[in-house]
Structures are given as C-alpha cells and as structure tokens.
C-alpha cells in the first residue's frame, strides 16, 4: 500500500507532446479512476507510472520514492492490461505463479498464494486450463489473480472491462471495487466510460487532450463541474449546455429560448448548463416542442426544441406526448450551472 | 364479374432433378470428381517418378540396358561400400551441423530484426538476398571464395593482414572441405530461417513482454519463458523443412566439390547422381536415393509428434 504522486508529468513521442504537465495526488488505499475520451493520454500516464514508458519531464513518486529511473519490476506494482496479456502457453496456475517463479519462491508458497487468489476470484476449478479455454470474464479474473498474488503496493488497470459484454461489465465492476476494498491496495484505474468512473472511484481524474480538467470525488464532479468539458463528460444523459447571453428577462440562448436564471446570476455568463434530470414538467415552465420521447421504464427521456435550441429532459413522470406536441418544462434554478466565456464555471 | 378475382393458387414446386444432376449431388461422386485433377497431377509428377525410383532400386538397370529384378542385391552391395557409408555419415553430419548453425544464427538475426531498427524493411530485404540468388550462382561464388589460389579470404589473411604465410586450404583435403561446404550451406539457409522466425516473432503480442517485465523477468527470462515457447510451433515447421532441404541438398556440394576430394564430401544425393548418371549404374543410384527415405520420414515424424501443435494452441476443453 502506498501513495502515488505525479508532479508536472510530461510525455512526448518524438516531437508530439502527449501529456502537458499532469499533477495527480493519490493517497494510500485510494481507488482513483482516470477518465477521458479516447486518445487523451490516460494509458500513457498509466504506463509511465508502471514504468513501461519513460518520463519526458516532471516526476512520479510511489510511496514517497521518485521512480523516474526505477525499472518496472522494482516499482512494486501490478498491472491488468486491456487485452489481459495472459501467457497463452501457460495454464491459469502457471500464469498466476509466474512472477513468484521468477522470484524463486518455494513451491508450497506459490501453491498457497495461487489457491488463495483462486478462491477469492472463484477460479479454483479452472487452474489447469489454458487461457484459450476460458471465457472473457474468466480471463479477466485470471489477469486480476496474477496481480493479486504479488501483493503489490499499487494496482494499475487499463480499461480492463472494455472487452466484456454489458452485463458482465456491471458485475465485474462491483467485483473489482469489492476486491479493492477488501485488499485495501491503492488502485489506479483507466477507463473512457464515465459510468464506470462514477460508480467505482474514490477520486475521479478527468483528462482531456493530455491535461487534467478536474480531479475530485465523483459527486463533487457531478455537482460542481469546473468547466464545460467536465460538465459535458460527467453524467448520463449528458448535461444540456446552451450558449447564449444574460438578459434582464433571463438567459437567452442562441436558439432564441428564454430560460429563467437563479437570483444573482453573474452577468457575463456565456453558457447555461442544466442536467436533464434537473428539469421538471410544470405549467409555468418554458414552452417547447417534443422531438423524441424515449421511455426507459423508470423515467422518460424527452428530446425537445425550445425555440431553435434542442435540449434533453429526463422526467419521473410518464410523458404521453408525440413528436410535434407542446410541453412546458422548468429548470431547477438551484441546480443551474453557469459558465463564463472561457468555459470555466462561474461561482453562484 | 367482380372487380377482384381470387388470386390463382400457386404452390411452390421443386423442379424434377435429372439423373446427371442427381449424380452430381451425390457426395462420394462429387468428391471423386473434384479430386481427380489433383490426384492426376500428383500421380504423374510425384508418384510415378517416386515409384519408378523405388522400382529401379530393386533392379540392375544401367543406362542403355533395362534391368531385371534383383531383390535387395543393390542394398546388400551398398552395405559393404565404404563410400556409401561415408556419404551417410557426411549427410547426417552436414545436416546436423548446418541445421544447428542456421537456427542459431537465424534466430539471432530474427531477434535483431524484430527490434526497432532504422531502415528495418530495407534490412529485411537485404537479408533475403542469399536465398533469392540461384543456388548454382552462389555455389560458384563460394567455389571462387574457396579457390586455393584466388580465394579472397586467403588474400585478406595473407596479403592484407599478413597473419598467414600460405593460402588457406578450403576444399583440397577432406575435413576443411566438409566444413567449408557446411559454412556455405549455413550462409544460404539463414535467410529462410531468419525470415520465417521473424514472422513467428511478430505474432507474439508486445503486451506479453510488458506483462513479463512487470512480473520481474530479465531479458533472458523473457526469451526463455515467452519468446521461445511461443516460437516453438513455427520453429518445428521451419526446422522440418530445413532438415529435409539440407539432407537432400545437391547443388551446393556438386557445384563446389563434386563430392571430392576422394569422395569425402559426397552427400547421398550427390553420390546417387554420381553413380546413377555419369556412372551409368541407374539401379545402384536409385538404391542410394531410396536409402534417404527413412531419414526423411524420421525427420517428418520428429516434427509432427515432437514439436508440432501444443495443447495450449487448441481451443477445446482439456478435461
Ligand atoms: N508509442 C507511441 N508513439 C506515438 N504516439 C503514441 C504512442 N502511444 C500513444 N501515442 C499517442 O498518444 C496519445 C494518447 O494515447 P493513449 O494514452 O493510448 O490514449 P488513451 O487515453 O486512449 O489511453 C494518442 O494520440 C496516441 O496516438
Ligand atoms: Mg488507452
């Protein structure tokens, strides 16, 4: 168990700069999720922490020790790869025991460790199989088993669930989280799926284009996104972000809709943000035209047009309307997010 | 008459099949017909010469006289022939040493080429050159390199470096000639091995090496536990081919030494040719050629059972 600090980390491939000074502080036993769109540099950062990529600038410390020049095997970390990277010519048992075999552990210790990990992961019956003979979820578990037996200071996961089907993904999500809580090992988990990030993390680090947009607890990011990127990235369905300007009557969007503003709204607000689930149907709301109604059972998602502006609402009520019908919606004024012209969140 | 009339009833009917069409739908016949061209070709160009060769081995045919069946006489005769046994010894020795050399150097070269090198594709193309050049051509080059008077190697050692006073004897006495031929064969065989193994190396996922790196494996351990076992299946196939080609080699030896000096570098193939065509003893030549078959069968079985598909490559359950 250990802390991990990334300070002003830079990374370039040739002349292309991929990471532009990244800072992350991870405390002991924390589950941190790096999330961001594809290609933003999450894997690169993770691989730098693992030691698989060199560090072009800044420093990375594990448990207080700067590891910039420490080879991967001496960093005391274990990594689960997106494609699992199981050794195809070794059985599950041999895969899990490989690191101990290299460290010349006595055979009975190896067997004990493997049995213990297999029990935790429910792999007891599969120890003599080859990776080819396992399902995706089982391979995923073996990859985790291989990490567990090493008792590392830090677990690294690189999109470990992206090759699984939706149902298994949800199941493995909670299994990984549960396992991490049981072992208490500091964990860095990379994903592009913000739902995974929200459900698993103690701390979410949102990355975009090689920079960190915001870091914090999941609900803090949801409640107070620091900028337009985080506002649009975190939350599903995504927040409505409506460019426009503040007028005495309210916020006038570029599409021509007039939305109510909370009292004391800063006059230079340039974007109005409201989450679909923070709108309600109300007779004194803004009139809109239904474009699409998508009932999910527990709620109804309605895409509608206010003036020329398209917004999405999610309502508990069942909406009976059809495309073209009118309806009135009211944003919850306490939960409106306002952003300045530079995209940063405005206080209030 | 009403405006709408009942649609005429129409039932789909299968057209009656003719006798010929039914014949072609009959699996055994169809398989037979489809196989016919391939079987015909194989019979003409493979089975017939092989069969003829085997038949000749049991006759006393010479050039210009069709022989009669003499049973095992040719083989009994060969069993007492020291030149034949010398050829057997040299064939095995030649194959063994050349295979080891080709695979050691070829694997090393493949590992090198698998690294990130500048101008990688150009290097790979250059590597293939020895193999692309017709054997006879490279044999002539080696003949020149090994020439007692004009050898470039001798020139370098004697005249340039001054390390020796006399020219090196490459092919005028038995053992130097044997080693020289093996060297030529290795040189010629490396590209095939290196490029095939390189193809095998490239199928190994880089993330396996990364996983092994994190598991604490040194460079040697990564080779020993990842590269080598994963390369084994392709190694087996390449080795089988290489052994067969080397054991049946003819051109290099015939072009450089013609089996000499004093028959010391005869391979079974060159000896068979020597006895059969210039010597005219077709029956005896055929018998020498036939005596290669057991070795070749052994090499094939070795790779088939010893090295071929491993359990981990198969998808099915093993319990
Ligand atoms: N070895 C490499 N050489 C050059 N560019 C790379 C290399 N690895 C990654 N990149 C680039 O770095 C950027 C970030 O990649 P990556 O960290 O894999 O993103 P992701 O957030 O999807 O995991 C991408 O634009 C990718 O093209
Ligand atoms: Mg990635």
XYZ file of C-alpha atoms and ligand atoms in Angstrom:
695
model
C 0.000 0.000 0.000
C 1.335 3.335 -0.934
C 0.724 6.858 -2.062
C 1.350 7.860 -5.659
C 2.283 11.381 -6.698
C 2.534 12.568 -10.252
C 4.071 16.012 -10.469
C 4.124 18.050 -13.652
C 4.490 14.894 -15.725
C 5.331 15.492 -19.376
C 5.381 12.981 -22.161
C 6.375 13.326 -25.783
C 6.583 10.757 -28.515
C 9.174 12.200 -30.853
C 8.147 15.808 -31.248
C 4.493 15.207 -30.414
C 3.650 16.215 -26.891
C 1.051 13.879 -25.424
C 0.947 14.950 -21.772
C 1.313 18.601 -20.871
C 2.215 18.706 -17.214
C -0.080 16.414 -15.258
C -0.470 16.515 -11.476
C -2.205 13.748 -9.557
C -2.054 13.041 -5.832
C -3.258 9.626 -4.739
C -3.459 8.742 -1.091
C -2.880 5.353 0.444
C -5.600 2.812 -0.335
C -7.487 5.134 -2.626
C -9.300 3.985 -5.763
C -8.583 6.565 -8.429
C -10.150 6.494 -11.869
C -8.531 8.261 -14.788
C -11.286 9.023 -17.230
C -11.394 10.886 -20.500
C -12.126 10.447 -24.169
C -10.102 8.046 -26.292
C -6.617 9.286 -27.104
C -6.363 11.799 -24.280
C -3.305 10.126 -22.778
C -4.761 8.017 -19.949
C -2.974 4.825 -20.935
C 0.226 6.729 -21.490
C 0.078 8.166 -17.993
C -0.682 4.748 -16.515
C 2.180 3.166 -18.437
C 4.508 5.881 -17.188
C 3.504 5.042 -13.631
C 4.135 1.372 -14.428
C 7.499 2.147 -15.952
C 6.609 0.872 -19.423
C 7.076 4.345 -20.886
C 9.839 6.676 -19.867
C 9.005 10.036 -18.375
C 9.862 13.019 -20.567
C 9.598 15.529 -17.741
C 8.353 16.022 -14.197
C 8.427 13.203 -11.682
C 6.458 10.264 -10.426
C 6.815 9.051 -6.866
C 5.457 5.846 -5.365
C 5.333 5.786 -1.591
C 7.470 8.895 -1.460
C 10.261 7.432 -3.622
C 10.820 9.051 -7.004
C 10.696 6.212 -9.522
C 11.542 8.022 -12.765
C 14.566 5.811 -13.270
C 13.422 2.708 -11.430
C 12.746 -0.281 -13.729
C 9.179 -1.626 -13.719
C 9.933 -4.741 -11.753
C 11.330 -2.719 -8.858
C 8.338 -0.396 -8.598
C 6.225 -2.968 -6.788
C 3.165 -2.513 -8.939
C 0.903 -4.922 -10.794
C -0.975 -4.115 -13.946
C -4.037 -5.587 -15.614
C -3.955 -4.982 -19.355
C -6.901 -4.252 -21.595
C -6.278 -7.453 -23.582
C -5.320 -9.235 -20.314
C -1.904 -10.253 -21.719
C -2.199 -13.760 -20.301
C 0.629 -16.074 -21.299
C -1.133 -18.370 -23.778
C 1.241 -21.272 -23.284
C 0.808 -21.387 -19.538
C -2.090 -22.727 -17.522
C -4.047 -20.460 -15.224
C -1.928 -21.744 -12.335
C 1.326 -21.053 -14.164
C 0.119 -17.642 -15.261
C -0.609 -16.637 -11.702
C 2.563 -18.177 -10.313
C 4.879 -16.773 -12.977
C 6.063 -13.742 -11.010
C 6.726 -15.908 -7.953
C 8.548 -18.446 -10.080
C 10.836 -15.717 -11.360
C 11.392 -14.581 -7.788
C 12.303 -18.197 -6.923
C 9.573 -18.581 -4.308
C 9.338 -22.046 -2.718
C 6.744 -24.257 -4.464
C 4.430 -24.598 -1.468
C 4.292 -20.814 -1.038
C 3.455 -20.433 -4.724
C 0.705 -23.011 -4.491
C -0.739 -21.383 -1.375
C -0.790 -17.943 -2.957
C -2.365 -19.258 -6.141
C -5.017 -21.141 -4.178
C -5.799 -18.087 -2.099
C -6.184 -15.845 -5.145
C -8.175 -18.514 -6.982
C -10.554 -18.756 -4.059
C -11.064 -15.002 -3.930
C -11.737 -14.883 -7.665
C -13.659 -18.136 -7.996
C -11.091 -19.717 -10.265
C -10.493 -22.897 -8.233
C -11.885 -25.211 -10.890
C -10.009 -23.618 -13.763
C -6.433 -23.716 -12.535
C -5.295 -26.293 -15.077
C -6.896 -24.674 -18.093
C -5.116 -22.665 -20.713
C -6.274 -19.081 -21.426
C -7.756 -20.222 -24.733
C -10.167 -22.405 -22.865
C -11.607 -19.579 -20.763
C -14.387 -17.097 -21.344
C -13.723 -13.363 -21.409
C -14.808 -12.846 -17.814
C -12.677 -15.746 -16.612
C -9.612 -14.409 -18.409
C -10.255 -11.074 -16.783
C -10.230 -12.783 -13.393
C -7.016 -14.614 -14.154
C -5.406 -11.324 -15.067
C -6.511 -9.964 -11.717
C -5.295 -13.101 -9.979
C -1.900 -12.595 -11.494
C -1.873 -9.122 -9.967
C -3.172 -10.176 -6.557
C -0.604 -12.891 -5.855
C 2.139 -10.323 -5.964
C 0.763 -8.208 -3.097
C 1.828 -5.081 -4.919
C 1.788 -1.595 -3.481
C -0.287 -0.327 -6.377
C -2.717 -1.947 -8.805
C -2.966 -0.469 -12.270
C -5.915 -1.278 -14.533
C -6.068 -0.194 -18.158
C -9.658 -0.395 -19.410
C -9.978 -3.914 -18.032
C -13.681 -4.271 -18.781
C -13.887 -2.947 -22.292
C -13.780 -6.400 -23.884
C -16.694 -7.730 -21.858
C -20.387 -7.621 -22.605
C -22.576 -5.093 -20.829
C -23.944 -7.402 -18.156
C -20.592 -8.894 -17.239
C -19.119 -5.421 -17.168
C -21.518 -4.319 -14.480
C -20.807 -7.455 -12.485
C -17.021 -7.210 -12.773
C -17.231 -3.533 -11.907
C -18.572 -4.295 -8.489
C -16.264 -7.283 -8.088
C -13.193 -5.181 -8.733
C -14.396 -2.497 -6.376
C -15.189 -5.034 -3.683
C -11.824 -6.721 -4.115
C -10.016 -3.425 -3.840
C -11.864 -2.576 -0.656
C -11.047 -5.975 0.797
C -7.344 -5.739 -0.043
C -7.078 -2.011 0.578
C -4.494 -1.632 -2.161
C -4.010 1.741 -3.819
C -5.510 1.434 -7.280
C -5.355 3.470 -10.463
C -7.984 2.530 -12.964
C -8.216 3.852 -16.507
C -11.473 3.953 -18.428
C -13.219 6.041 -21.034
C -16.594 5.167 -19.553
C -17.767 7.840 -17.140
C -20.321 5.499 -15.572
C -17.517 3.152 -14.559
C -15.687 6.148 -13.183
C -18.696 7.419 -11.205
C -19.585 4.052 -9.732
C -16.107 2.859 -8.784
C -13.957 5.805 -7.848
C -12.984 7.451 -4.589
C -11.404 10.116 -6.736
C -12.007 10.785 -10.402
C -9.376 12.469 -12.534
C -10.899 13.803 -15.734
C -8.385 14.154 -18.542
C -8.684 15.743 -21.940
C -6.038 16.326 -24.575
C -3.144 15.497 -22.279
C -4.278 17.786 -19.476
C -6.236 17.290 -16.305
C -9.566 19.077 -16.439
C -10.646 18.336 -12.896
C -9.964 15.900 -10.080
C -12.239 15.146 -7.172
C -14.874 12.895 -5.651
C -17.467 11.610 -8.155
C -20.359 13.575 -6.723
C -18.268 16.724 -6.421
C -17.591 16.499 -10.139
C -21.245 15.902 -10.798
C -22.430 18.735 -8.598
C -19.783 21.304 -9.428
C -18.091 20.614 -12.748
C -15.183 23.020 -13.077
C -15.601 23.668 -16.762
C -17.637 22.898 -19.845
C -15.654 19.746 -20.656
C -16.264 18.110 -17.305
C -19.870 19.285 -17.316
C -20.468 17.584 -20.642
C -18.421 14.493 -19.858
C -19.690 13.513 -16.428
C -23.317 12.454 -16.103
C -25.593 10.430 -18.310
C -27.610 11.579 -20.157
C -25.234 14.470 -20.696
C -25.881 17.940 -19.340
C -27.588 20.400 -21.680
C -25.068 23.118 -22.441
C -26.716 26.087 -24.088
C -24.622 29.007 -25.318
C -26.288 32.412 -25.120
C -26.285 35.577 -23.017
C -27.735 37.025 -19.870
C -30.599 39.500 -20.416
C -32.873 41.246 -17.885
C -35.647 38.744 -18.701
C -33.465 35.677 -18.224
C -30.896 33.700 -20.182
C -31.446 33.979 -23.918
C -29.947 31.037 -25.798
C -28.572 31.350 -29.301
C -31.562 29.335 -30.454
C -33.850 32.018 -29.091
C -35.235 30.295 -25.995
C -35.583 32.285 -22.801
C -34.598 30.365 -19.662
C -35.032 31.520 -16.073
C -31.857 32.449 -14.169
C -31.178 31.941 -10.478
C -31.059 35.182 -8.496
C -27.670 36.880 -8.519
C -26.507 35.189 -11.672
C -23.262 36.658 -12.991
C -24.000 38.890 -15.973
C -21.139 37.624 -18.117
C -22.316 34.015 -18.152
C -21.990 32.654 -21.679
C -23.217 29.088 -21.292
C -26.220 27.804 -19.401
C -25.941 24.245 -18.145
C -28.796 22.141 -16.848
C -28.827 18.387 -16.372
C -31.775 16.560 -17.970
C -32.738 15.104 -14.598
C -32.930 18.595 -13.091
C -35.787 19.720 -15.275
C -39.412 19.153 -14.388
C -42.731 19.375 -16.160
C -44.555 22.470 -14.973
C -47.325 24.669 -16.290
C -45.346 27.853 -15.628
C -42.288 26.499 -17.423
C -40.815 27.286 -20.836
C -42.811 26.010 -23.768
C -41.122 23.529 -26.067
C -41.914 21.138 -28.908
C -41.330 17.416 -28.496
C -38.834 15.900 -30.931
C -38.445 12.449 -29.441
C -39.807 10.525 -26.459
C -37.729 7.651 -25.064
C -39.320 5.836 -22.124
C -36.848 3.672 -20.180
C -39.459 2.462 -17.705
C -38.165 4.173 -14.603
C -38.061 7.544 -16.310
C -38.797 9.147 -19.633
C -36.222 10.966 -21.683
C -37.658 13.673 -23.855
C -35.735 15.494 -26.536
C -37.447 18.792 -27.273
C -36.908 22.072 -29.015
C -37.078 25.357 -27.121
C -37.068 27.925 -29.883
C -34.303 26.514 -32.061
C -32.376 25.079 -29.113
C -32.542 21.309 -28.641
C -32.495 20.132 -25.033
C -32.988 16.801 -23.318
C -35.051 16.285 -20.204
C -35.419 13.230 -18.018
C -38.661 13.015 -16.095
C -40.049 10.644 -13.483
C -43.500 11.086 -14.961
C -44.567 9.169 -17.994
C -44.811 11.615 -20.858
C -47.568 10.711 -23.272
C -46.804 13.287 -25.963
C -45.873 12.590 -29.557
C -43.366 14.428 -31.728
C -44.747 17.839 -32.549
C -46.781 18.143 -29.327
C -46.126 21.028 -26.956
C -44.941 20.699 -23.371
C -43.694 23.034 -20.657
C -40.516 22.423 -18.671
C -38.899 24.246 -15.819
C -35.186 24.027 -14.896
C -34.490 23.618 -11.193
C -32.973 27.009 -10.504
C -30.820 25.749 -7.631
C -29.093 23.301 -9.952
C -28.328 25.513 -12.919
C -24.636 25.676 -13.892
C -23.301 28.836 -15.468
C -20.015 29.052 -17.365
C -18.057 32.086 -18.462
C -16.866 32.810 -21.998
C -13.607 30.919 -21.269
C -15.611 27.793 -20.350
C -14.802 27.967 -16.629
C -17.520 27.547 -14.063
C -18.857 30.758 -12.587
C -19.482 30.804 -8.858
C -23.086 31.079 -7.745
C -67.875 -10.373 -62.881
C -66.458 -8.837 -59.743
C -63.556 -6.435 -59.820
C -61.413 -8.575 -57.615
C -60.840 -12.135 -58.656
C -59.328 -14.709 -56.383
C -55.618 -14.903 -56.845
C -54.637 -18.083 -58.671
C -53.341 -20.618 -56.227
C -49.673 -21.231 -56.684
C -47.732 -23.856 -54.838
C -44.001 -23.846 -54.986
C -42.859 -26.987 -56.735
C -39.387 -28.379 -56.780
C -38.354 -28.984 -60.392
C -37.660 -32.631 -61.137
C -33.994 -33.423 -60.964
C -32.373 -35.137 -63.924
C -30.231 -38.205 -63.455
C -26.988 -36.330 -64.122
C -27.889 -33.589 -61.675
C -28.698 -36.206 -59.046
C -25.373 -37.902 -59.695
C -23.545 -34.643 -59.044
C -25.483 -34.156 -55.836
C -24.204 -37.486 -54.609
C -21.348 -36.653 -52.230
C -18.956 -39.559 -52.931
C -19.146 -38.985 -56.680
C -18.711 -35.245 -56.317
C -15.687 -35.684 -54.066
C -14.191 -38.113 -56.565
C -14.688 -35.741 -59.471
C -13.275 -32.803 -57.597
C -10.207 -34.725 -56.508
C -9.490 -36.111 -59.954
C -7.333 -33.269 -61.336
C -5.179 -33.045 -58.232
C -4.775 -36.803 -57.993
C -3.930 -36.954 -61.684
C -1.206 -34.358 -61.350
C 0.240 -35.966 -58.254
C 0.214 -39.384 -59.873
C 2.013 -38.148 -62.960
C 4.630 -35.929 -61.425
C 5.138 -37.318 -57.951
C 4.018 -40.865 -57.515
C 5.227 -42.127 -60.866
C 8.839 -40.893 -60.546
C 8.953 -41.971 -56.930
C 7.558 -45.369 -57.803
C 9.938 -45.711 -60.720
C 12.859 -44.742 -58.488
C 11.908 -47.307 -55.889
C 11.440 -49.941 -58.614
C 14.825 -49.139 -60.142
C 16.450 -49.600 -56.768
C 15.466 -53.269 -56.920
C 16.795 -53.846 -60.463
C 20.221 -53.896 -62.052
C 19.315 -51.313 -64.680
C 22.160 -49.428 -66.277
C 21.987 -46.678 -68.839
C 21.117 -48.246 -72.149
C 20.019 -51.583 -70.711
C 16.728 -52.202 -68.926
C 17.483 -54.372 -65.982
C 15.805 -57.244 -64.237
C 14.536 -57.502 -60.686
C 17.401 -58.378 -58.383
C 15.732 -58.014 -54.986
C 17.904 -56.476 -52.278
C 21.146 -57.040 -54.103
C 21.832 -53.300 -54.592
C 21.333 -52.637 -50.899
C 23.482 -55.576 -49.839
C 26.152 -54.300 -52.146
C 25.881 -50.794 -50.681
C 26.097 -52.121 -47.122
C 29.652 -53.182 -47.891
C 30.555 -49.955 -49.686
C 32.657 -47.597 -47.527
C 31.951 -44.699 -49.864
C 28.231 -45.156 -49.289
C 28.705 -45.187 -45.527
C 30.897 -42.162 -45.794
C 28.088 -40.392 -47.652
C 25.599 -41.452 -44.978
C 27.899 -40.105 -42.304
C 28.514 -36.852 -44.100
C 24.824 -36.356 -44.936
C 23.914 -36.691 -41.283
C 26.838 -34.589 -40.128
C 26.200 -31.949 -42.776
C 22.501 -31.767 -41.923
C 23.089 -31.734 -38.186
C 25.795 -29.096 -38.060
C 24.251 -26.909 -40.754
C 20.828 -27.019 -39.074
C 22.268 -26.051 -35.718
C 24.233 -23.237 -37.353
C 21.322 -21.983 -39.413
C 18.961 -21.950 -36.470
C 21.356 -20.379 -34.015
C 22.311 -17.607 -36.407
C 18.852 -17.339 -37.974
C 17.144 -16.979 -34.583
C 19.695 -14.415 -33.505
C 19.175 -12.460 -36.693
C 15.392 -12.687 -36.365
C 15.572 -11.343 -32.807
C 17.750 -8.480 -34.010
C 15.447 -7.651 -36.888
C 12.475 -7.697 -34.545
C 13.921 -4.720 -32.651
C 13.248 -1.188 -33.697
C 15.995 -0.518 -36.194
C 16.378 2.309 -38.661
C 15.584 1.208 -42.217
C 14.031 -2.001 -40.970
C 12.345 -3.039 -44.189
C 15.461 -2.409 -46.251
C 17.486 -4.578 -43.881
C 14.913 -7.322 -44.120
C 15.070 -7.218 -47.894
C 18.863 -7.415 -47.857
C 18.753 -10.395 -45.520
C 16.762 -12.313 -48.092
C 19.392 -11.899 -50.810
C 21.411 -15.077 -50.238
C 18.225 -17.035 -50.584
C 16.987 -15.292 -53.710
C 20.201 -15.846 -55.661
C 20.036 -19.157 -57.553
C 21.938 -21.831 -55.670
C 24.255 -22.591 -58.534
C 25.226 -18.970 -58.717
C 26.062 -18.726 -55.046
C 27.817 -22.081 -55.301
C 30.054 -20.663 -57.999
C 30.704 -17.645 -55.805
C 31.746 -19.942 -52.998
C 33.829 -22.018 -55.346
C 35.707 -18.845 -56.105
C 35.902 -17.830 -52.462
C 37.312 -21.271 -51.624
C 39.706 -21.354 -54.569
C 43.210 -22.455 -53.498
C 44.888 -19.570 -55.318
C 42.393 -16.777 -55.762
C 40.413 -17.046 -52.548
C 39.526 -13.621 -51.237
C 39.728 -14.877 -47.680
C 43.264 -16.103 -48.205
C 44.065 -12.799 -49.830
C 42.830 -10.879 -46.823
C 44.719 -13.032 -44.332
C 47.943 -13.375 -46.294
C 48.359 -10.148 -48.208
C 46.268 -7.613 -46.350
C 46.593 -8.586 -42.717
C 49.749 -10.603 -43.046
C 48.575 -13.116 -40.436
C 49.471 -16.152 -42.565
C 52.211 -17.026 -44.999
C 50.361 -19.563 -47.107
C 46.927 -19.618 -48.660
C 44.219 -21.339 -46.663
C 43.288 -24.834 -47.799
C 39.493 -24.794 -48.063
C 38.466 -27.669 -50.282
C 41.508 -29.741 -51.056
C 41.520 -32.006 -48.051
C 38.624 -33.874 -46.517
C 37.817 -32.066 -43.282
C 38.368 -28.495 -44.397
C 36.220 -29.249 -47.436
C 33.461 -30.666 -45.252
C 33.411 -27.616 -43.024
C 33.612 -25.233 -45.958
C 30.541 -26.769 -47.544
C 28.670 -26.589 -44.270
C 29.563 -22.911 -43.992
C 28.242 -22.280 -47.484
C 25.035 -24.123 -46.689
C 24.555 -22.167 -43.474
C 25.083 -18.893 -45.297
C 22.494 -19.878 -47.828
C 19.992 -21.226 -45.312
C 19.992 -18.394 -42.780
C 17.571 -16.089 -44.635
C 14.842 -18.689 -44.827
C 15.148 -19.436 -41.123
C 15.513 -15.802 -40.084
C 12.556 -14.529 -42.078
C 10.276 -17.408 -41.050
C 11.171 -16.983 -37.401
C 10.763 -13.228 -37.702
C 7.228 -13.821 -38.931
C 6.707 -16.006 -35.874
C 8.175 -13.403 -33.541
C 5.852 -10.770 -34.872
C 2.819 -12.787 -33.878
C 3.826 -12.522 -30.207
C 1.899 -9.697 -28.594
C 4.143 -6.975 -27.146
C 1.914 -6.778 -24.115
C 3.130 -10.246 -23.103
C 6.630 -8.833 -22.801
C 5.306 -5.889 -20.834
C 3.430 -8.213 -18.512
C 6.595 -10.267 -18.079
C 8.593 -7.108 -17.445
C 6.215 -6.193 -14.622
C 6.354 -9.774 -13.359
C 10.073 -9.215 -12.944
C 11.523 -11.149 -15.881
C 15.030 -10.364 -17.094
C 15.809 -10.247 -20.804
C 16.990 -13.843 -20.756
C 13.916 -14.957 -18.808
C 11.641 -13.208 -21.290
C 13.305 -15.143 -24.071
C 13.290 -18.391 -22.138
C 9.681 -18.264 -20.886
C 7.864 -16.203 -23.522
C 9.649 -15.972 -26.859
C 10.987 -19.488 -27.089
C 7.879 -21.471 -26.100
C 5.673 -19.291 -28.262
C 8.024 -19.679 -31.196
C 8.270 -23.447 -30.825
C 5.405 -24.414 -33.150
C 6.735 -22.366 -36.037
C 10.273 -23.407 -35.187
C 9.192 -27.016 -35.592
C 7.793 -26.488 -39.038
C 10.713 -24.425 -40.262
C 13.132 -26.958 -38.849
C 11.411 -29.851 -40.577
C 11.629 -28.106 -43.902
C 15.188 -27.054 -43.280
C 16.279 -30.576 -42.360
C 14.635 -32.030 -45.423
C 16.161 -29.443 -47.745
C 19.595 -29.805 -46.208
C 19.582 -33.592 -46.174
C 18.574 -33.751 -49.808
C 20.931 -30.930 -50.800
C 22.695 -31.453 -54.080
C 23.559 -28.251 -55.893
C 25.983 -26.645 -53.457
C 28.094 -29.728 -52.986
C 28.037 -30.794 -56.589
C 28.962 -27.339 -57.820
C 31.763 -26.718 -55.320
C 33.486 -30.072 -54.768
C 31.611 -32.694 -56.817
C 31.882 -34.926 -53.807
C 35.654 -34.709 -53.653
C 38.371 -34.701 -52.548
C 38.381 -38.501 -52.775
C 34.626 -38.822 -52.222
C 34.947 -37.254 -48.779
C 32.157 -34.720 -49.260
C 29.575 -36.855 -51.017
C 26.059 -36.433 -49.753
C 23.602 -39.232 -50.505
C 22.061 -37.103 -53.244
C 25.342 -36.349 -54.974
C 26.503 -39.937 -54.631
C 23.236 -41.214 -56.065
C 23.601 -38.908 -59.026
C 27.286 -39.747 -59.460
C 26.632 -43.484 -59.519
C 23.403 -43.280 -61.486
C 24.009 -40.779 -64.272
C 27.726 -40.257 -65.005
C 28.457 -43.753 -63.661
C 25.550 -45.277 -65.515
C 24.531 -47.607 -62.670
C 20.892 -46.494 -62.522
C 19.855 -49.296 -60.192
C 22.550 -48.572 -57.668
C 21.978 -44.813 -57.833
C 18.298 -45.367 -57.214
C 19.091 -47.592 -54.253
C 21.188 -44.817 -52.696
C 18.378 -42.335 -53.249
C 15.844 -44.713 -51.743
C 18.024 -45.141 -48.685
C 17.370 -41.464 -47.880
C 13.678 -42.121 -47.371
C 13.926 -43.484 -43.815
C 15.865 -40.405 -42.696
C 13.306 -38.088 -44.226
C 10.398 -39.976 -42.704
C 12.112 -39.762 -39.357
C 12.618 -36.007 -39.672
C 8.965 -35.506 -40.542
C 7.713 -37.669 -37.695
C 10.045 -35.892 -35.295
C 8.498 -32.559 -36.030
C 4.980 -33.932 -36.268
C 4.986 -35.596 -32.898
C 7.749 -33.816 -31.088
C 7.207 -30.199 -31.784
C 4.002 -29.589 -33.650
C 0.720 -28.386 -32.143
C 0.703 -27.903 -28.433
C -2.281 -28.238 -26.212
C -2.287 -24.527 -25.392
C -2.888 -23.710 -29.021
C -6.094 -25.658 -29.130
C -9.340 -24.077 -28.180
C -11.244 -27.076 -26.869
C -11.562 -28.112 -23.275
C -8.927 -30.464 -21.944
C -10.956 -32.233 -19.304
N 4.107 4.663 -28.789
C 3.500 5.776 -29.251
N 4.055 6.508 -30.225
C 3.454 7.640 -30.669
N 2.286 8.103 -30.213
C 1.663 7.396 -29.257
C 2.224 6.187 -28.725
N 1.384 5.722 -27.775
C 0.342 6.576 -27.740
N 0.504 7.575 -28.627
C -0.409 8.710 -28.819
O -0.635 9.296 -27.581
C -1.969 9.710 -27.435
C -2.539 9.160 -26.158
O -2.616 7.777 -26.253
P -3.197 6.897 -25.090
O -2.509 7.226 -23.841
O -3.145 5.486 -25.522
O -4.707 7.376 -25.029
P -5.932 6.801 -24.199
O -6.383 7.933 -23.341
O -6.994 6.433 -25.193
O -5.473 5.627 -23.422
C -2.702 9.240 -28.684
O -2.876 10.353 -29.515
C -1.755 8.252 -29.309
O -1.856 8.323 -30.693
Mg -5.951 3.582 -23.647
